[in-house]
Coordinates of C-alpha atoms in Angstrom, one line a residue:
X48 CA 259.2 -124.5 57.6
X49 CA 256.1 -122.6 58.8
X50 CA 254.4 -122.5 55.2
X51 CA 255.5 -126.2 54.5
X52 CA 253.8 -127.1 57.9
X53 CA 250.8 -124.8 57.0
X54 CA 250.3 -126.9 52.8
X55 CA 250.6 -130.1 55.1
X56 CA 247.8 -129.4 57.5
X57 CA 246.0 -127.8 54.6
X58 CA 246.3 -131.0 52.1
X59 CA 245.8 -133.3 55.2
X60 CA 242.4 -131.6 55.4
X61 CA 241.5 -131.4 52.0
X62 CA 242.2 -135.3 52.0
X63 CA 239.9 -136.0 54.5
X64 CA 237.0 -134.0 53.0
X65 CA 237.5 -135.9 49.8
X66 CA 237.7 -139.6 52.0
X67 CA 235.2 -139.1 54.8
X68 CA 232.0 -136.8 54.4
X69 CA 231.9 -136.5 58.0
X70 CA 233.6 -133.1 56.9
X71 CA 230.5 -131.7 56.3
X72 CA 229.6 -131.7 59.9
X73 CA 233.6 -129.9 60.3
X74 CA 231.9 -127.2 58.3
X75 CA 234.5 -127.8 55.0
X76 CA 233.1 -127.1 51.7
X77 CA 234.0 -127.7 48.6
X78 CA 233.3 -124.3 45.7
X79 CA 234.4 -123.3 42.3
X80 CA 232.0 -124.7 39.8
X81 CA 231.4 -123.9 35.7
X82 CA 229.0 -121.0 35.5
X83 CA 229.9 -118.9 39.2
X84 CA 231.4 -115.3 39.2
X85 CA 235.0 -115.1 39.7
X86 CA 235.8 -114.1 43.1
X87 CA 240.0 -113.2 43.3
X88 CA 239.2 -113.8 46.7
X89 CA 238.5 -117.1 46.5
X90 CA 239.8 -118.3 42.7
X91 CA 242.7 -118.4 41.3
X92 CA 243.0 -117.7 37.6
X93 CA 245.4 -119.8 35.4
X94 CA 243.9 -117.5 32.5
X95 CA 241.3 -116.4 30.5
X96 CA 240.0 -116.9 27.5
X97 CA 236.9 -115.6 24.7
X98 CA 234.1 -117.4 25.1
X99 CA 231.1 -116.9 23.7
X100 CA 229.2 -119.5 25.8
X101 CA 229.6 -117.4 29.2
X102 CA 229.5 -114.0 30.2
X103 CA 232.5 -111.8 31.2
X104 CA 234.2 -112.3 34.9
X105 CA 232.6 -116.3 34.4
X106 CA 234.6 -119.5 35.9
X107 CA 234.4 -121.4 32.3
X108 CA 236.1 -124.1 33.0
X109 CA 237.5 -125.6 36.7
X110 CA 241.4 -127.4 37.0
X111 CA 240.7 -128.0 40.7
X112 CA 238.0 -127.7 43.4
X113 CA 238.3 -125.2 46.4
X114 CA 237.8 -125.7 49.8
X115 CA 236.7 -123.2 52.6
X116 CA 235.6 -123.8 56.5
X117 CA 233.5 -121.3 57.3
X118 CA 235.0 -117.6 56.1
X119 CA 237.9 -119.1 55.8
X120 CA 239.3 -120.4 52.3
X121 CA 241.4 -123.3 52.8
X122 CA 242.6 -123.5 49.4
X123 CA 241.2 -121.4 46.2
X124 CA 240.0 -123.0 43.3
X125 CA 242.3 -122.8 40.1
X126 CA 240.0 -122.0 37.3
X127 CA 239.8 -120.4 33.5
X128 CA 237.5 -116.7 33.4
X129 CA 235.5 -115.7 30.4
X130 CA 236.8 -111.9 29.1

């Protein structure tokens, strides 16, 4: 009940970022781009894969944005890593 209560509040949130850029002044953000340094911290890696293109530890391709307030990550971004 708790968790369910916490992915509610958390996708309630994420909706309004993507609806209402007032969110910027909330302090929500929006990370995880083609090109940035995986961070375990703040990624989440469905796998990874040889790619000449990028370097090692690279986000190579992005499945969904992240969001953070602040610190705080709000949800990690799901993304593919060079190896």
């Amino acid at each position: 009940p708790i968790r369910f209560a916490t992915t509610v509040a958390q996708n309630s949130l994420i909706l309004a970022v993507k609806r209402n850029r007032q969110s910027a002044r909330m302090g929500v953000e929006a990370f995880g781009a083609e090109g940035d340094q995986f961070d375990p911290n703040m990624h989440s890696a469905m796998m990874m894969v040889d790619d000449e293109n990028h370097k090692e530890g690279e986000i190579v391709t992005v499945f969904q944005k992240g969001y953070k307030m602040g610190d705080k990550v709000i949800r990690p971004s799901t993304v593919v890593v060079a190896q």
